[in-house]
Amino acid sequence: MAAQKINEGLEHLAKAEKYLKTGLLKWKPDYDSAASEYGKAAVAFKNAKQFEQAKDACLREAVAHENNRALFHAAKAYEQAGMMLKEMQKLPEAVQLIEKASMMYLENGTPDTAAMALERAGKLIENVDPEKAVQLYQQTANVFENEERLRQAVELLGKASRLLVRGRRFDEAALSIQKEKNIYKEIENYPTCYKKTIAQVLVHLHRNDYVAAERCVRESYSIPGFNGSEDCTALEQLLEGYDQQDQDQVSEVCNSPLFKYMDNDYAKLGLSLVVPGGGIKKKSPATPQAKTDGVTTTAADEEDDEYSGGLC
């Protein structure tokens, strides 16, 4: 079966080459017919799992479409060539071709298709090169934002933010989450703004920037419904515990359902949050065992107990 498909592909390649030849009676290559044959060859090679040959056929198809000024079809062919590279586990090269396709979609005036191609490229490379994936998701968000499709834009920004947090690139993550929050305010999705404020505060505290975290909460008071919400109350308790170096209070807030059921990357930030200085354990009530054999607990013992609090 595979051999049959390979022969079929080779026949289509031969036909394509004939369409490109010129002579006395044919002055101009027939790019349209050649592109069609290259496309058929690519499908045949793909079905035979000959991905290298399929990729080459797609690239030839793309060039034929470009020569015919059919940008959309050329972009499709480049994207298909990228998918063949994906099958060959050549992900960086695959992403390069899909990016090229997306630029051609934009040039052709089809930004939606460009954005979908960029998002697809981001998903392909996310586990191999998260930094590149962040760039692709941000590019996709920009395309959607330019088209005033803010819900799609903010969804892609969210993906970029989470990857930045996962990579502990907190300065960039703080800026990305702020941009998300601005868009959610613009589309009047206020409850999600509250969640983004929690994410911001956790990121700023991991940056050891208490002032920025406090400012995020203070500025959020202007968001309708935030003041008095459970999100606001929890954040005030979190900042109070952090400021007073009370690890128990911080851990209690970060282990609450409100924090634990956030996106996994932010929930992890909460669970790993440690107050400056390692934290103070709240004193436990005195027990009958406080004195043994007439020996009173020393001040040093009390001090040891005071600073023996566990971390997140």
GROMACS .gro file of C-alpha atoms in nm:
model
  312
    1MET     CA    1   0.000   0.000   0.000
    2ALA     CA    2   0.280   0.241   0.095
    3ALA     CA    3   0.471   0.166  -0.227
    4GLN     CA    4   0.155   0.235  -0.429
    5LYS     CA    5   0.110   0.572  -0.257
    6ILE     CA    6   0.476   0.662  -0.315
    7ASN     CA    7   0.443   0.584  -0.687
    8GLU     CA    8   0.124   0.790  -0.696
    9GLY     CA    9   0.312   1.081  -0.538
   10LEU     CA   10   0.597   1.053  -0.789
   11GLU     CA   11   0.348   1.057  -1.078
   12HIS     CA   12   0.192   1.378  -0.946
   13LEU     CA   13   0.539   1.534  -0.912
   14ALA     CA   14   0.618   1.447  -1.274
   15LYS     CA   15   0.290   1.604  -1.390
   16ALA     CA   16   0.365   1.918  -1.189
   17GLU     CA   17   0.707   1.953  -1.353
   18LYS     CA   18   0.545   1.926  -1.697
   19TYR     CA   19   0.304   2.208  -1.611
   20LEU     CA   20   0.602   2.429  -1.519
   21LYS     CA   21   0.791   2.370  -1.844
   22THR     CA   22   0.778   2.632  -2.117
   23GLY     CA   23   0.843   2.607  -2.491
   24LEU     CA   24   0.771   2.764  -2.827
   25LEU     CA   25   0.398   2.726  -2.788
   26LYS     CA   26   0.385   2.776  -2.410
   27TRP     CA   27   0.555   3.090  -2.287
   28LYS     CA   28   0.430   3.093  -1.929
   29PRO     CA   29   0.438   2.813  -1.670
   30ASP     CA   30   0.099   2.686  -1.553
   31TYR     CA   31   0.154   2.753  -1.183
   32ASP     CA   32  -0.206   2.680  -1.084
   33SER     CA   33  -0.208   2.327  -1.231
   34ALA     CA   34   0.144   2.260  -1.099
   35ALA     CA   35   0.041   2.364  -0.748
   36SER     CA   36  -0.257   2.130  -0.766
   37GLU     CA   37  -0.034   1.835  -0.863
   38TYR     CA   38   0.219   1.916  -0.590
   39GLY     CA   39  -0.066   1.919  -0.340
   40LYS     CA   40  -0.184   1.576  -0.456
   41ALA     CA   41   0.173   1.446  -0.433
   42ALA     CA   42   0.201   1.575  -0.077
   43VAL     CA   43  -0.118   1.391   0.025
   44ALA     CA   44   0.005   1.066  -0.134
   45PHE     CA   45   0.345   1.088   0.040
   46LYS     CA   46   0.178   1.175   0.371
   47ASN     CA   47  -0.048   0.869   0.345
   48ALA     CA   48   0.263   0.659   0.282
   49LYS     CA   49   0.417   0.822   0.593
   50GLN     CA   50   0.699   0.962   0.380
   51PHE     CA   51   0.696   1.293   0.564
   52GLU     CA   52   1.020   1.432   0.420
   53GLN     CA   53   0.890   1.390   0.065
   54ALA     CA   54   0.550   1.523   0.169
   55LYS     CA   55   0.714   1.832   0.319
   56ASP     CA   56   0.915   1.896   0.000
   57ALA     CA   57   0.600   1.862  -0.213
   58CYS     CA   58   0.419   2.112   0.014
   59LEU     CA   59   0.704   2.361  -0.019
   60ARG     CA   60   0.697   2.329  -0.399
   61GLU     CA   61   0.321   2.377  -0.393
   62ALA     CA   62   0.369   2.692  -0.182
   63VAL     CA   63   0.620   2.839  -0.427
   64ALA     CA   64   0.389   2.766  -0.722
   65HIS     CA   65   0.103   2.944  -0.543
   66GLU     CA   66   0.331   3.239  -0.463
   67ASN     CA   67   0.431   3.267  -0.829
   68ASN     CA   68   0.060   3.265  -0.909
   69ARG     CA   69   0.003   3.539  -0.646
   70ALA     CA   70  -0.233   3.314  -0.451
   71LEU     CA   71  -0.110   3.411  -0.105
   72PHE     CA   72  -0.376   3.232   0.098
   73HIS     CA   73  -0.313   2.898  -0.074
   74ALA     CA   74   0.063   2.950  -0.048
   75ALA     CA   75   0.028   3.007   0.326
   76LYS     CA   76  -0.183   2.691   0.360
   77ALA     CA   77   0.090   2.492   0.183
   78TYR     CA   78   0.363   2.636   0.410
   79GLU     CA   79   0.149   2.547   0.711
   80GLN     CA   80   0.108   2.191   0.581
   81ALA     CA   81   0.485   2.167   0.533
   82GLY     CA   82   0.521   2.271   0.895
   83MET     CA   83   0.286   1.994   1.004
   84MET     CA   84   0.500   1.741   0.814
   85LEU     CA   85   0.803   1.866   1.009
   86LYS     CA   86   0.601   1.820   1.327
   87GLU     CA   87   0.548   1.455   1.232
   88MET     CA   88   0.926   1.429   1.196
   89GLN     CA   89   0.968   1.581   1.546
   90LYS     CA   90   1.148   1.883   1.399
   91LEU     CA   91   0.946   2.129   1.605
   92PRO     CA   92   1.156   2.449   1.581
   93GLU     CA   93   1.166   2.416   1.200
   94ALA     CA   94   0.792   2.341   1.196
   95VAL     CA   95   0.721   2.657   1.394
   96GLN     CA   96   0.932   2.867   1.155
   97LEU     CA   97   0.720   2.758   0.858
   98ILE     CA   98   0.392   2.809   1.045
   99GLU     CA   99   0.507   3.160   1.142
  100LYS     CA  100   0.585   3.228   0.777
  101ALA     CA  101   0.236   3.107   0.687
  102SER     CA  102   0.078   3.337   0.946
  103MET     CA  103   0.260   3.641   0.803
  104MET     CA  104   0.123   3.552   0.459
  105TYR     CA  105  -0.229   3.516   0.600
  106LEU     CA  106  -0.195   3.867   0.745
  107GLU     CA  107  -0.066   4.000   0.413
  108ASN     CA  108  -0.362   3.833   0.242
  109GLY     CA  109  -0.605   4.007   0.481
  110THR     CA  110  -0.714   3.699   0.678
  111PRO     CA  111  -0.599   3.782   1.035
  112ASP     CA  112  -0.822   3.518   1.201
  113THR     CA  113  -0.645   3.241   1.011
  114ALA     CA  114  -0.309   3.403   1.094
  115ALA     CA  115  -0.394   3.405   1.465
  116MET     CA  116  -0.507   3.042   1.463
  117ALA     CA  117  -0.182   2.940   1.291
  118LEU     CA  118   0.028   3.125   1.550
  119GLU     CA  119  -0.166   2.967   1.835
  120ARG     CA  120  -0.114   2.624   1.680
  121ALA     CA  121   0.260   2.694   1.659
  122GLY     CA  122   0.263   2.798   2.026
  123LYS     CA  123   0.100   2.471   2.132
  124LEU     CA  124   0.353   2.273   1.926
  125ILE     CA  125   0.658   2.435   2.086
  126GLU     CA  126   0.527   2.495   2.440
  127ASN     CA  127   0.698   2.194   2.602
  128VAL     CA  128   1.020   2.229   2.402
  129ASP     CA  129   1.078   2.606   2.406
  130PRO     CA  130   0.840   2.786   2.647
  131GLU     CA  131   1.006   3.121   2.574
  132LYS     CA  132   0.920   3.090   2.205
  133ALA     CA  133   0.567   2.980   2.294
  134VAL     CA  134   0.521   3.295   2.507
  135GLN     CA  135   0.627   3.507   2.211
  136LEU     CA  136   0.384   3.327   1.979
  137TYR     CA  137   0.093   3.358   2.221
  138GLN     CA  138   0.165   3.730   2.265
  139GLN     CA  139   0.178   3.775   1.886
  140THR     CA  140  -0.155   3.593   1.856
  141ALA     CA  141  -0.307   3.814   2.125
  142ASN     CA  142  -0.189   4.125   1.937
  143VAL     CA  143  -0.354   4.003   1.616
  144PHE     CA  144  -0.684   3.943   1.796
  145GLU     CA  145  -0.659   4.276   1.980
  146ASN     CA  146  -0.606   4.461   1.652
  147GLU     CA  147  -0.924   4.295   1.525
  148GLU     CA  148  -1.101   4.405   1.848
  149ARG     CA  149  -1.161   4.043   1.942
  150LEU     CA  150  -1.070   4.103   2.304
  151ARG     CA  151  -1.199   3.778   2.453
  152GLN     CA  152  -0.975   3.574   2.224
  153ALA     CA  153  -0.685   3.815   2.287
  154VAL     CA  154  -0.708   3.787   2.665
  155GLU     CA  155  -0.730   3.408   2.650
  156LEU     CA  156  -0.395   3.397   2.468
  157LEU     CA  157  -0.241   3.649   2.708
  158GLY     CA  158  -0.349   3.417   2.990
  159LYS     CA  159  -0.154   3.131   2.832
  160ALA     CA  160   0.153   3.354   2.803
  161SER     CA  161   0.120   3.468   3.167
  162ARG     CA  162   0.099   3.112   3.298
  163LEU     CA  163   0.407   3.007   3.101
  164LEU     CA  164   0.598   3.308   3.237
  165VAL     CA  165   0.500   3.214   3.592
  166ARG     CA  166   0.598   2.851   3.530
  167GLY     CA  167   0.938   2.972   3.411
  168ARG     CA  168   0.964   3.201   3.717
  169ARG     CA  169   0.999   3.505   3.491
  170PHE     CA  170   0.805   3.710   3.743
  171ASP     CA  171   0.883   4.061   3.616
  172GLU     CA  172   0.741   3.976   3.273
  173ALA     CA  173   0.454   3.780   3.429
  174ALA     CA  174   0.349   4.084   3.635
  175LEU     CA  175   0.325   4.298   3.319
  176SER     CA  176   0.138   4.025   3.128
  177ILE     CA  177  -0.119   3.975   3.405
  178GLN     CA  178  -0.172   4.353   3.426
  179LYS     CA  179  -0.250   4.357   3.054
  180GLU     CA  180  -0.498   4.070   3.103
  181LYS     CA  181  -0.662   4.260   3.387
  182ASN     CA  182  -0.694   4.578   3.179
  183ILE     CA  183  -0.875   4.385   2.903
  184TYR     CA  184  -1.108   4.211   3.151
  185LYS     CA  185  -1.195   4.556   3.291
  186GLU     CA  186  -1.262   4.682   2.939
  187ILE     CA  187  -1.505   4.398   2.865
  188GLU     CA  188  -1.654   4.444   3.215
  189ASN     CA  189  -1.572   4.093   3.337
  190TYR     CA  190  -1.511   4.213   3.692
  191PRO     CA  191  -1.505   3.879   3.882
  192THR     CA  192  -1.212   3.768   3.663
  193CYS     CA  193  -1.038   4.097   3.745
  194TYR     CA  194  -1.053   3.993   4.113
  195LYS     CA  195  -0.881   3.663   4.028
  196LYS     CA  196  -0.616   3.846   3.826
  197THR     CA  197  -0.551   4.069   4.128
  198ILE     CA  198  -0.484   3.758   4.337
  199ALA     CA  199  -0.245   3.633   4.067
  200GLN     CA  200  -0.072   3.972   4.058
  201VAL     CA  201  -0.027   3.983   4.434
  202LEU     CA  202   0.122   3.633   4.443
  203VAL     CA  203   0.363   3.720   4.162
  204HIS     CA  204   0.470   4.046   4.329
  205LEU     CA  205   0.525   3.874   4.664
  206HIS     CA  206   0.742   3.615   4.491
  207ARG     CA  207   0.934   3.912   4.350
  208ASN     CA  208   0.973   4.029   4.712
  209ASP     CA  209   0.789   4.348   4.618
  210TYR     CA  210   0.532   4.402   4.893
  211VAL     CA  211   0.474   4.763   4.787
  212ALA     CA  212   0.368   4.660   4.433
  213ALA     CA  213   0.142   4.386   4.576
  214GLU     CA  214  -0.027   4.632   4.811
  215ARG     CA  215  -0.068   4.885   4.529
  216CYS     CA  216  -0.244   4.621   4.313
  217VAL     CA  217  -0.502   4.565   4.587
  218ARG     CA  218  -0.543   4.936   4.651
  219GLU     CA  219  -0.596   5.012   4.281
  220SER     CA  220  -0.849   4.727   4.256
  221TYR     CA  221  -1.082   4.902   4.500
  222SER     CA  222  -1.201   5.102   4.197
  223ILE     CA  223  -1.323   4.781   4.025
  224PRO     CA  224  -1.700   4.744   4.083
  225GLY     CA  225  -1.775   4.488   4.355
  226PHE     CA  226  -1.414   4.421   4.455
  227ASN     CA  227  -1.426   4.602   4.789
  228GLY     CA  228  -1.602   4.365   5.030
  229SER     CA  229  -1.566   4.059   4.805
  230GLU     CA  230  -1.412   3.738   4.943
  231ASP     CA  231  -1.116   3.798   4.710
  232CYS     CA  232  -1.054   4.140   4.863
  233THR     CA  233  -1.086   4.009   5.221
  234ALA     CA  234  -0.848   3.720   5.153
  235LEU     CA  235  -0.590   3.949   4.992
  236GLU     CA  236  -0.603   4.193   5.284
  237GLN     CA  237  -0.544   3.901   5.523
  238LEU     CA  238  -0.260   3.772   5.304
  239LEU     CA  239  -0.085   4.110   5.294
  240GLU     CA  240  -0.132   4.160   5.668
  241GLY     CA  241   0.021   3.818   5.742
  242TYR     CA  242   0.307   3.879   5.500
  243ASP     CA  243   0.379   4.225   5.645
  244GLN     CA  244   0.378   4.090   6.002
  245GLN     CA  245   0.590   3.790   5.901
  246ASP     CA  246   0.313   3.557   6.018
  247GLN     CA  247   0.367   3.241   5.814
  248ASP     CA  248   0.065   3.068   5.971
  249GLN     CA  249  -0.173   3.340   5.853
  250VAL     CA  250  -0.018   3.346   5.505
  251SER     CA  251  -0.038   2.965   5.476
  252GLU     CA  252  -0.399   2.964   5.595
  253VAL     CA  253  -0.503   3.211   5.324
  254CYS     CA  254  -0.300   3.034   5.051
  255ASN     CA  255  -0.451   2.697   5.146
  256SER     CA  256  -0.807   2.829   5.127
  257PRO     CA  257  -1.028   2.703   4.838
  258LEU     CA  258  -1.019   3.051   4.683
  259PHE     CA  259  -0.644   3.014   4.622
  260LYS     CA  260  -0.613   2.637   4.582
  261TYR     CA  261  -0.865   2.620   4.298
  262MET     CA  262  -0.702   2.889   4.086
  263ASP     CA  263  -0.507   2.789   3.774
  264ASN     CA  264  -0.247   2.537   3.883
  265ASP     CA  265   0.051   2.769   3.822
  266TYR     CA  266  -0.093   3.035   4.054
  267ALA     CA  267  -0.208   2.780   4.316
  268LYS     CA  268   0.153   2.658   4.333
  269LEU     CA  269   0.274   3.016   4.387
  270GLY     CA  270   0.043   3.042   4.686
  271LEU     CA  271   0.148   2.710   4.839
  272SER     CA  272   0.518   2.797   4.803
  273LEU     CA  273   0.490   3.152   4.941
  274VAL     CA  274   0.730   3.213   5.231
  275VAL     CA  275   0.725   3.534   5.434
  276PRO     CA  276   1.050   3.731   5.483
  277GLY     CA  277   1.271   3.597   5.758
  278GLY     CA  278   1.119   3.250   5.747
  279GLY     CA  279   0.804   3.332   5.939
  280ILE     CA  280   0.682   3.341   6.295
  281LYS     CA  281   0.474   3.065   6.442
  282LYS     CA  282   0.183   3.185   6.649
  283LYS     CA  283   0.234   3.097   7.015
  284SER     CA  284   0.029   2.799   7.126
  285PRO     CA  285  -0.160   2.826   7.456
  286ALA     CA  286   0.032   2.724   7.768
  287THR     CA  287  -0.023   2.362   7.868
  288PRO     CA  288   0.026   2.178   8.200
  289GLN     CA  289   0.344   2.031   8.051
  290ALA     CA  290   0.503   2.376   8.033
  291LYS     CA  291   0.679   2.301   8.362
  292THR     CA  292   0.841   1.969   8.444
  293ASP     CA  293   1.019   1.868   8.764
  294GLY     CA  294   0.989   2.221   8.889
  295VAL     CA  295   1.198   2.361   8.601
  296THR     CA  296   1.045   2.668   8.438
  297THR     CA  297   1.069   2.709   8.059
  298THR     CA  298   1.351   2.951   7.981
  299ALA     CA  299   1.329   3.264   7.771
  300ALA     CA  300   1.558   3.098   7.519
  301ASP     CA  301   1.318   2.802   7.493
  302GLU     CA  302   1.031   3.045   7.432
  303GLU     CA  303   1.231   3.219   7.163
  304ASP     CA  304   1.310   2.886   6.996
  305ASP     CA  305   0.941   2.800   7.001
  306GLU     CA  306   0.843   3.139   6.863
  307TYR     CA  307   1.057   3.094   6.552
  308SER     CA  308   0.993   2.726   6.492
  309GLY     CA  309   0.698   2.783   6.255
  310GLY     CA  310   0.664   2.559   5.953
  311LEU     CA  311   0.680   2.697   5.598
  312CYS     CA  312   0.421   2.677   5.319
   0.00000   0.00000   0.00000
